[in-house]
mmCIF file of C-alpha atoms in Angstrom:
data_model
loop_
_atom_site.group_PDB
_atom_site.id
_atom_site.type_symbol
_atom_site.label_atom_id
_atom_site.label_comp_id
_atom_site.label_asym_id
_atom_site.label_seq_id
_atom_site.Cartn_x
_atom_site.Cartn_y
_atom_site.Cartn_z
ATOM 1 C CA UNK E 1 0.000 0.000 0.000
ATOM 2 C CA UNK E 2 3.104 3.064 1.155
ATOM 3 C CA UNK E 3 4.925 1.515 -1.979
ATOM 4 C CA UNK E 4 1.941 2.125 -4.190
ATOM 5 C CA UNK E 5 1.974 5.389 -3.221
ATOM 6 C CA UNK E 6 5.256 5.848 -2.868
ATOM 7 C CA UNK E 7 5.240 5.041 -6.727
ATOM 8 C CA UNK E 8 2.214 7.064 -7.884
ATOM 9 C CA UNK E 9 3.683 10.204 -6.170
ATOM 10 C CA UNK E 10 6.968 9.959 -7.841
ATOM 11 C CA UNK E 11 5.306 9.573 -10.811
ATOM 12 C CA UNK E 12 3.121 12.603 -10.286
ATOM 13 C CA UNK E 13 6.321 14.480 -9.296
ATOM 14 C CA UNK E 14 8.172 13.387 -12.315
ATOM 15 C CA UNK E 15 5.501 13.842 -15.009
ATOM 16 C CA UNK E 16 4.661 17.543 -13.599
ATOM 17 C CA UNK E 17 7.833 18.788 -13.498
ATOM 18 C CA UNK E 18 8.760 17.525 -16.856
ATOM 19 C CA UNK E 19 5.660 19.226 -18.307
ATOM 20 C CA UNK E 20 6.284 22.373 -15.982
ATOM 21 C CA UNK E 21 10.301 22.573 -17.809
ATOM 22 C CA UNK E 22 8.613 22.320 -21.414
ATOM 23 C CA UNK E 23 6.440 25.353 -20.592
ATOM 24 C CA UNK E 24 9.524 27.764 -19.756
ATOM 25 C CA UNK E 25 12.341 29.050 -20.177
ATOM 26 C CA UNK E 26 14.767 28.356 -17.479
ATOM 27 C CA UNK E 27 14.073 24.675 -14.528
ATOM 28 C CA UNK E 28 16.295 26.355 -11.925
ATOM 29 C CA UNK E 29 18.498 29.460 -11.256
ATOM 30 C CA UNK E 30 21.355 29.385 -13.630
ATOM 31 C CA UNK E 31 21.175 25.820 -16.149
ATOM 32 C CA UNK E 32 18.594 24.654 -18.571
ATOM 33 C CA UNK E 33 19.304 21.436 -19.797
ATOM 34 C CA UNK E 34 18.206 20.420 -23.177
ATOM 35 C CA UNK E 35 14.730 18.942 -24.087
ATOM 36 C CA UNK E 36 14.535 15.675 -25.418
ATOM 37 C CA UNK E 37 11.695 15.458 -28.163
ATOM 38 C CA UNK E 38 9.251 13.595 -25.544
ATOM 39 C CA UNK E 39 8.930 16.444 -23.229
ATOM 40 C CA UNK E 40 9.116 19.268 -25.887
ATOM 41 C CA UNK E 41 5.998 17.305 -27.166
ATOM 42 C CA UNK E 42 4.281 18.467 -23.393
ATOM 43 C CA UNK E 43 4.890 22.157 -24.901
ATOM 44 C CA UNK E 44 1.291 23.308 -25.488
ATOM 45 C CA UNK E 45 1.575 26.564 -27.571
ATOM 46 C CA UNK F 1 24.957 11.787 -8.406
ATOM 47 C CA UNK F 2 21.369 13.465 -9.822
ATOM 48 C CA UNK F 3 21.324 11.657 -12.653
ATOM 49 C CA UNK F 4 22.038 8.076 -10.783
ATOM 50 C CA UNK F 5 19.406 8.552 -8.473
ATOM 51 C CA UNK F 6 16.844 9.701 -11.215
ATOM 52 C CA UNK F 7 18.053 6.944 -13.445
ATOM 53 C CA UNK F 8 17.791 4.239 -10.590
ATOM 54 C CA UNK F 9 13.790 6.043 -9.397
ATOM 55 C CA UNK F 10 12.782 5.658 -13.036
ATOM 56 C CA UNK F 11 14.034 1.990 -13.748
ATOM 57 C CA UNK F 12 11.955 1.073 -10.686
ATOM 58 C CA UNK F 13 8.382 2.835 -11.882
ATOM 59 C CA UNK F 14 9.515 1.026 -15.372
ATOM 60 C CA UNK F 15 10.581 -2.357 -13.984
ATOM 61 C CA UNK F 16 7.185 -2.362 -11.472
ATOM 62 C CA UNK F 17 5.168 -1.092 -14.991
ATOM 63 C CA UNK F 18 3.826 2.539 -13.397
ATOM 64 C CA UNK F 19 5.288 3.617 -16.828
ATOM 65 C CA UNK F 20 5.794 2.409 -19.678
ATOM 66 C CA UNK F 21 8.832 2.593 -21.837
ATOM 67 C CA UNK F 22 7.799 5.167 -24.189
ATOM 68 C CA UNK F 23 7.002 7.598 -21.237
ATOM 69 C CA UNK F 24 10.562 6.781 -19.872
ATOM 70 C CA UNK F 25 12.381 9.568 -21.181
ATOM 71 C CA UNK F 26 9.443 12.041 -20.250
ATOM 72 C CA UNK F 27 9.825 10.762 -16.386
ATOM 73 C CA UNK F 28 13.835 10.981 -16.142
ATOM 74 C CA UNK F 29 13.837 14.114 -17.206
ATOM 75 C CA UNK F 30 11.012 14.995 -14.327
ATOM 76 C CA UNK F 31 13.018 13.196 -11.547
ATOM 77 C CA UNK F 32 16.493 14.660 -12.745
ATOM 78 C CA UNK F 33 14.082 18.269 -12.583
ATOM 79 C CA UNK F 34 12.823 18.137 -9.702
ATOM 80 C CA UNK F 35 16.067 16.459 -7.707
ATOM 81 C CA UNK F 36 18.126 20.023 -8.910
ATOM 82 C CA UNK F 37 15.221 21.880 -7.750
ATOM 83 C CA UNK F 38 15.507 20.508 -4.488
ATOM 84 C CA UNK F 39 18.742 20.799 -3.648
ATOM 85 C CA UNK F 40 19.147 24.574 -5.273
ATOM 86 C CA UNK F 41 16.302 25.201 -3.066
ATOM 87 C CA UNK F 42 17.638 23.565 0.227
ATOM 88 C CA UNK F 43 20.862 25.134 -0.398
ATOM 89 C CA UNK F 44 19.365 28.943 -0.649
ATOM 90 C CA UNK F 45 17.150 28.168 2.663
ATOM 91 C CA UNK F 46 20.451 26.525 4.222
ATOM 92 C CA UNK F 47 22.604 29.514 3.734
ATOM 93 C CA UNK F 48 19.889 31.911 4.540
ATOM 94 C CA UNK F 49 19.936 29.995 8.253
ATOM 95 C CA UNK F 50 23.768 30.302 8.577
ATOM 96 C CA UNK F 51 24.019 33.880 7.813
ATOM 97 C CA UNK F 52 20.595 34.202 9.728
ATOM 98 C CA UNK F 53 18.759 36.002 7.147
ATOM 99 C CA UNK F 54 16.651 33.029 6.256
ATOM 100 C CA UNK F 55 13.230 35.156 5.348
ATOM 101 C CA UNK F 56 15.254 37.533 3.304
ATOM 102 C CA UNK F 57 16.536 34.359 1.183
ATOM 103 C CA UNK F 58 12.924 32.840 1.193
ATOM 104 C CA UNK F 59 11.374 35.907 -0.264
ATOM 105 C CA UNK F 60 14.696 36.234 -2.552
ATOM 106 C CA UNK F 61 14.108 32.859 -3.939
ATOM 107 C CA UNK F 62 10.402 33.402 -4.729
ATOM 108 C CA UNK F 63 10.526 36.921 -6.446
ATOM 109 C CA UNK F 64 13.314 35.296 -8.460
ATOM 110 C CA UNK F 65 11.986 32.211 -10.112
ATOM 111 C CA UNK F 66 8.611 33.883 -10.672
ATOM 112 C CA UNK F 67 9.989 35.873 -12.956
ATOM 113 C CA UNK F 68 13.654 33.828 -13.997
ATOM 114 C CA UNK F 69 11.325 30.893 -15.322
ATOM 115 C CA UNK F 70 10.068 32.960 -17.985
ATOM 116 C CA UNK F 71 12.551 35.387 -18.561
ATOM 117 C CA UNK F 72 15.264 33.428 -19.413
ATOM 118 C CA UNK F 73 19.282 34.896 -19.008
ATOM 119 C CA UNK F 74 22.632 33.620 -18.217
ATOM 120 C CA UNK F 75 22.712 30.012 -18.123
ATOM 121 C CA UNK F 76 26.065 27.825 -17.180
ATOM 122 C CA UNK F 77 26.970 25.257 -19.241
ATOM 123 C CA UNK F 78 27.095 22.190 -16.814
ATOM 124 C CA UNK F 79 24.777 21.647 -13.964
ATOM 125 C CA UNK F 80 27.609 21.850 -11.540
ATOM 126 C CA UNK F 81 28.332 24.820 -12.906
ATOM 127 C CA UNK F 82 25.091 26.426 -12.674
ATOM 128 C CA UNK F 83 25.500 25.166 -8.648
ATOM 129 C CA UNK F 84 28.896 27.048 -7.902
ATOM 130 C CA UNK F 85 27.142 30.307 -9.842
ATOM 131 C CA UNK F 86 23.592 30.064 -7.579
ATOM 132 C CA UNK F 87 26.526 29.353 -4.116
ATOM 133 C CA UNK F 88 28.538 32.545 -5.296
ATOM 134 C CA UNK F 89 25.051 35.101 -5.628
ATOM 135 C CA UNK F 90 23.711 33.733 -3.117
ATOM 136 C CA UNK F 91 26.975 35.180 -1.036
ATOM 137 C CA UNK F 92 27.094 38.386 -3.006
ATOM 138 C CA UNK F 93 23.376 38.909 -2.111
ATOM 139 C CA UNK F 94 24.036 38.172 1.594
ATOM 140 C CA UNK F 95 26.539 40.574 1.713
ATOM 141 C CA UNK F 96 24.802 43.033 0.045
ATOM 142 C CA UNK F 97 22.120 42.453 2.672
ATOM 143 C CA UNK F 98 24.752 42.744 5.374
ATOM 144 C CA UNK F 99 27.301 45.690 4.329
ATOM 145 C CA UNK F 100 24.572 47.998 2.298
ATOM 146 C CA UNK F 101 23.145 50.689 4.166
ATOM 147 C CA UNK F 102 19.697 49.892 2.030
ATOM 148 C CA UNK F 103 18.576 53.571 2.401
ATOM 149 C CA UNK F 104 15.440 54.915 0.079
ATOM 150 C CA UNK F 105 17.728 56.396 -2.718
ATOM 151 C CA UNK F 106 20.092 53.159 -3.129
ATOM 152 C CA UNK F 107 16.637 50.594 -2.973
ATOM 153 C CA UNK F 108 14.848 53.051 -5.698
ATOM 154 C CA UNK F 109 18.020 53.168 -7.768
ATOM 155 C CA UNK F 110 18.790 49.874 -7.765
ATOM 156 C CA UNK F 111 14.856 48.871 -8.141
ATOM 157 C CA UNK F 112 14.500 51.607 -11.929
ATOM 158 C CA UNK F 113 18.167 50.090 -13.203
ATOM 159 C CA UNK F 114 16.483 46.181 -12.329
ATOM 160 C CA UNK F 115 13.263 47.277 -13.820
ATOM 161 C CA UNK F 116 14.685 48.772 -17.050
ATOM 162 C CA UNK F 117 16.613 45.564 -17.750
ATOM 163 C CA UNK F 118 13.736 42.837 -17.114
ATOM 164 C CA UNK F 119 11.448 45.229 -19.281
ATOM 165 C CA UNK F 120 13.929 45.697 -22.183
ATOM 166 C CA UNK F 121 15.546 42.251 -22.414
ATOM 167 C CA UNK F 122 13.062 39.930 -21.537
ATOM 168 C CA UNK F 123 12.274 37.070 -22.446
ATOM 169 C CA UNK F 124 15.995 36.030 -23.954
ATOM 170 C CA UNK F 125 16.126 32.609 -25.564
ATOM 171 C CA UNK F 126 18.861 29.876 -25.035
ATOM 172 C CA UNK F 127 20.779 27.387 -26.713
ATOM 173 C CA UNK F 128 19.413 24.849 -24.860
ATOM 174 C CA UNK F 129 15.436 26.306 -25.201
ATOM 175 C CA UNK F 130 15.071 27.684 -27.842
ATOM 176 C CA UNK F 131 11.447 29.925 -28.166
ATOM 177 C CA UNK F 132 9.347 30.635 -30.669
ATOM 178 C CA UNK F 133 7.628 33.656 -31.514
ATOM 179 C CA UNK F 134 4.238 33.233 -29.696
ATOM 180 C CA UNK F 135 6.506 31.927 -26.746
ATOM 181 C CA UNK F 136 8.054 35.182 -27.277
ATOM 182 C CA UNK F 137 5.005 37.018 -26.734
ATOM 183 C CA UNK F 138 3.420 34.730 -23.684
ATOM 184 C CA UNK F 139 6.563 35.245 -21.643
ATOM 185 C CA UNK F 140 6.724 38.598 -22.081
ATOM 186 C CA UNK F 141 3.219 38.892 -21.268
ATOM 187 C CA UNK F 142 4.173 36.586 -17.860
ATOM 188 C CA UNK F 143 7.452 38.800 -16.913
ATOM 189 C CA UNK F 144 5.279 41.646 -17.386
ATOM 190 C CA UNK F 145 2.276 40.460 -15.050
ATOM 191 C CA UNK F 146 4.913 39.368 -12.487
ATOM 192 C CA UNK F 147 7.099 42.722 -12.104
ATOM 193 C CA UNK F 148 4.074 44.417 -11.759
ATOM 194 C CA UNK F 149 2.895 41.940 -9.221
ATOM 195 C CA UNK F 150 5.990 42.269 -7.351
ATOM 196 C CA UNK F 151 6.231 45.711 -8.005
ATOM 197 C CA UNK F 152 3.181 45.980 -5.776
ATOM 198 C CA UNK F 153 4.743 43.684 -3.183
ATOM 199 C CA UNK F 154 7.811 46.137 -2.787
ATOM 200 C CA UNK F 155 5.352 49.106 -2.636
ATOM 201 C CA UNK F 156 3.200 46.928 0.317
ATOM 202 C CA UNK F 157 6.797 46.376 1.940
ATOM 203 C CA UNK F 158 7.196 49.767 2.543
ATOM 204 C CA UNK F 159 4.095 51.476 3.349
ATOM 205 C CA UNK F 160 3.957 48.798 6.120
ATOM 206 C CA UNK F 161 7.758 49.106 7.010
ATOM 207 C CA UNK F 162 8.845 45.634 5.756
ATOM 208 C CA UNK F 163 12.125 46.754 4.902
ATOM 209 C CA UNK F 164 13.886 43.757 4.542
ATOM 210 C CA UNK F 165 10.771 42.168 1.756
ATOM 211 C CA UNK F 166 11.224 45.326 -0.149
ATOM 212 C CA UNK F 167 15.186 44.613 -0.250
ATOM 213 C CA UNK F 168 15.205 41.097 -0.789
ATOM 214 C CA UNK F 169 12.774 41.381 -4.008
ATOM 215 C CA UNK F 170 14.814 44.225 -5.677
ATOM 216 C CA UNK F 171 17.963 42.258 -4.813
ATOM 217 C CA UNK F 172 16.240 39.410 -6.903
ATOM 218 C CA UNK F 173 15.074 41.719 -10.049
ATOM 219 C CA UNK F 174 18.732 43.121 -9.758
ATOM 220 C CA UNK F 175 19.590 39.476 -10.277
ATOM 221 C CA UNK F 176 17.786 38.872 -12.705
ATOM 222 C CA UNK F 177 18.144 42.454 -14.291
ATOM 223 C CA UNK F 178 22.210 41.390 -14.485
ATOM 224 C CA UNK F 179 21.796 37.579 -15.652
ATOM 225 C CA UNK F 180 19.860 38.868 -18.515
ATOM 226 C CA UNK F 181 22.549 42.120 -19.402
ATOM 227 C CA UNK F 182 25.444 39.042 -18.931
ATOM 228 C CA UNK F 183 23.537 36.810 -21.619
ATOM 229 C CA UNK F 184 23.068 39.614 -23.907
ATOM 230 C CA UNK F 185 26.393 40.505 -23.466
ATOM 231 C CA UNK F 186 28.171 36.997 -23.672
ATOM 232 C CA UNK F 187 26.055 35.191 -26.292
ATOM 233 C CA UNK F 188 23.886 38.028 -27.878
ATOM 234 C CA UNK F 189 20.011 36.673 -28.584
ATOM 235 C CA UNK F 190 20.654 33.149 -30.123
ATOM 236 C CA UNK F 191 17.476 34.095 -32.336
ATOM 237 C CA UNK F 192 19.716 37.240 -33.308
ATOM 238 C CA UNK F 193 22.118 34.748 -34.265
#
């Protein structure tokens, strides 16, 4: 049961902050790393 | 060490089928995210509690991303890199905390020259993220929305004599304000290019 959700919140954690780096400009103070092609898919513009 | 631990989270919610393979690349990516995030962020708070000024680096933190995310600027080339950079502002922002005498003239001064930067240079595209024109136009719109916002935050600061917000959001458009003049400067707009 903790492992399941253990699991579904990294997954939630992952998948939002991937979508969250395709929608700007700059993840953290001073580094962007490059998109791969399956997150600059999650770019919605 | 970021990447191990992101690699090793991901293999797992692969392995135990929470993803599936295609979706792999989307979810590293996330982890790896979120993992730098983390320990920029526990690093700013940690230092802020060592040089006791740990509500002057919360606030700093805040009225910087807000408006770095879509703004753009000097990036480092390696994520280590981009570590020892945040490490050294952080210290020049504590000490310009500490040794400034932040009277009205130097906080308005330093809050036009932030201001006229963010307005004129923002949003600047990177190597690594590039933008394209209506991107162009919805982050300007966002930096926009955000000084202003923050702009009203300062004001609030000092009718009700919170000094030290009003400081530690200038210092963080003055941040900003110089990581976009040093991109300019170094690289130029890569859509210039």
């Amino acid at each position: 049961m903790r492992k399941g959700v253990v699991k579904m919140v990294l997954k939630k954690v992952a998948y939002h902050e991937a979508e969250k780096s395709a929608k700007i400009i700059c993840g953290w103070f001073f580094y962007q790393p490059k998109l791969p092609n399956a997150v600059k898919k999650l770019r919605k513009f | 060490m970021i990447g191990f631990i992101s690699e090793k989270l991901t293999g797992y919610l692969l392995k135990r089928e929470t993803i599936c393979q295609e979706e792999y690349e989307i979810y590293l990516f996330g982890m790896a995210q979120f993992f730098r995030k983390i320990l920029v962020d526990a690093t700013v708070v940690f230092l802020g509690i060592l040089f006791g000024k740990a509500w002057e680096m919360i606030i700093f933190l805040i009225a910087f991303r807000v408006i770095r995310i879509y703004a753009g600027g000097y990036h480092a080339v390696t994520p280590f890199g981009c570590y020892l950079l945040t490490i050294l502002m952080l210290f020049m922002v504590l000490l310009s905390l500490h040794f400034i005498s932040w009277n009205l003239s130097i906080l308005t001064a330093v809050w036009i020259f932030a201001s006229v930067l963010i307005l004129a240079l923002a949003p600047i595209e990177v190597e690594n993220r590039p933008i394209e024109e209506a991107e162009r136009i919805y982050y300007k719109r966002k930096v926009r929305v955000f000084w202003i916002l923050e702009n009203i935050a300062i004001l609030l600061c000092m009718v009700l004599h919170l000094r030290m917000g009003a400081e530690s959001i200038v210092l963080a458009q003055a941040t900003l304000g110089m990581a976009l003049l040093c991109e300019k400067w170094i690289h130029g707009d890569v859509r210039n290019d």
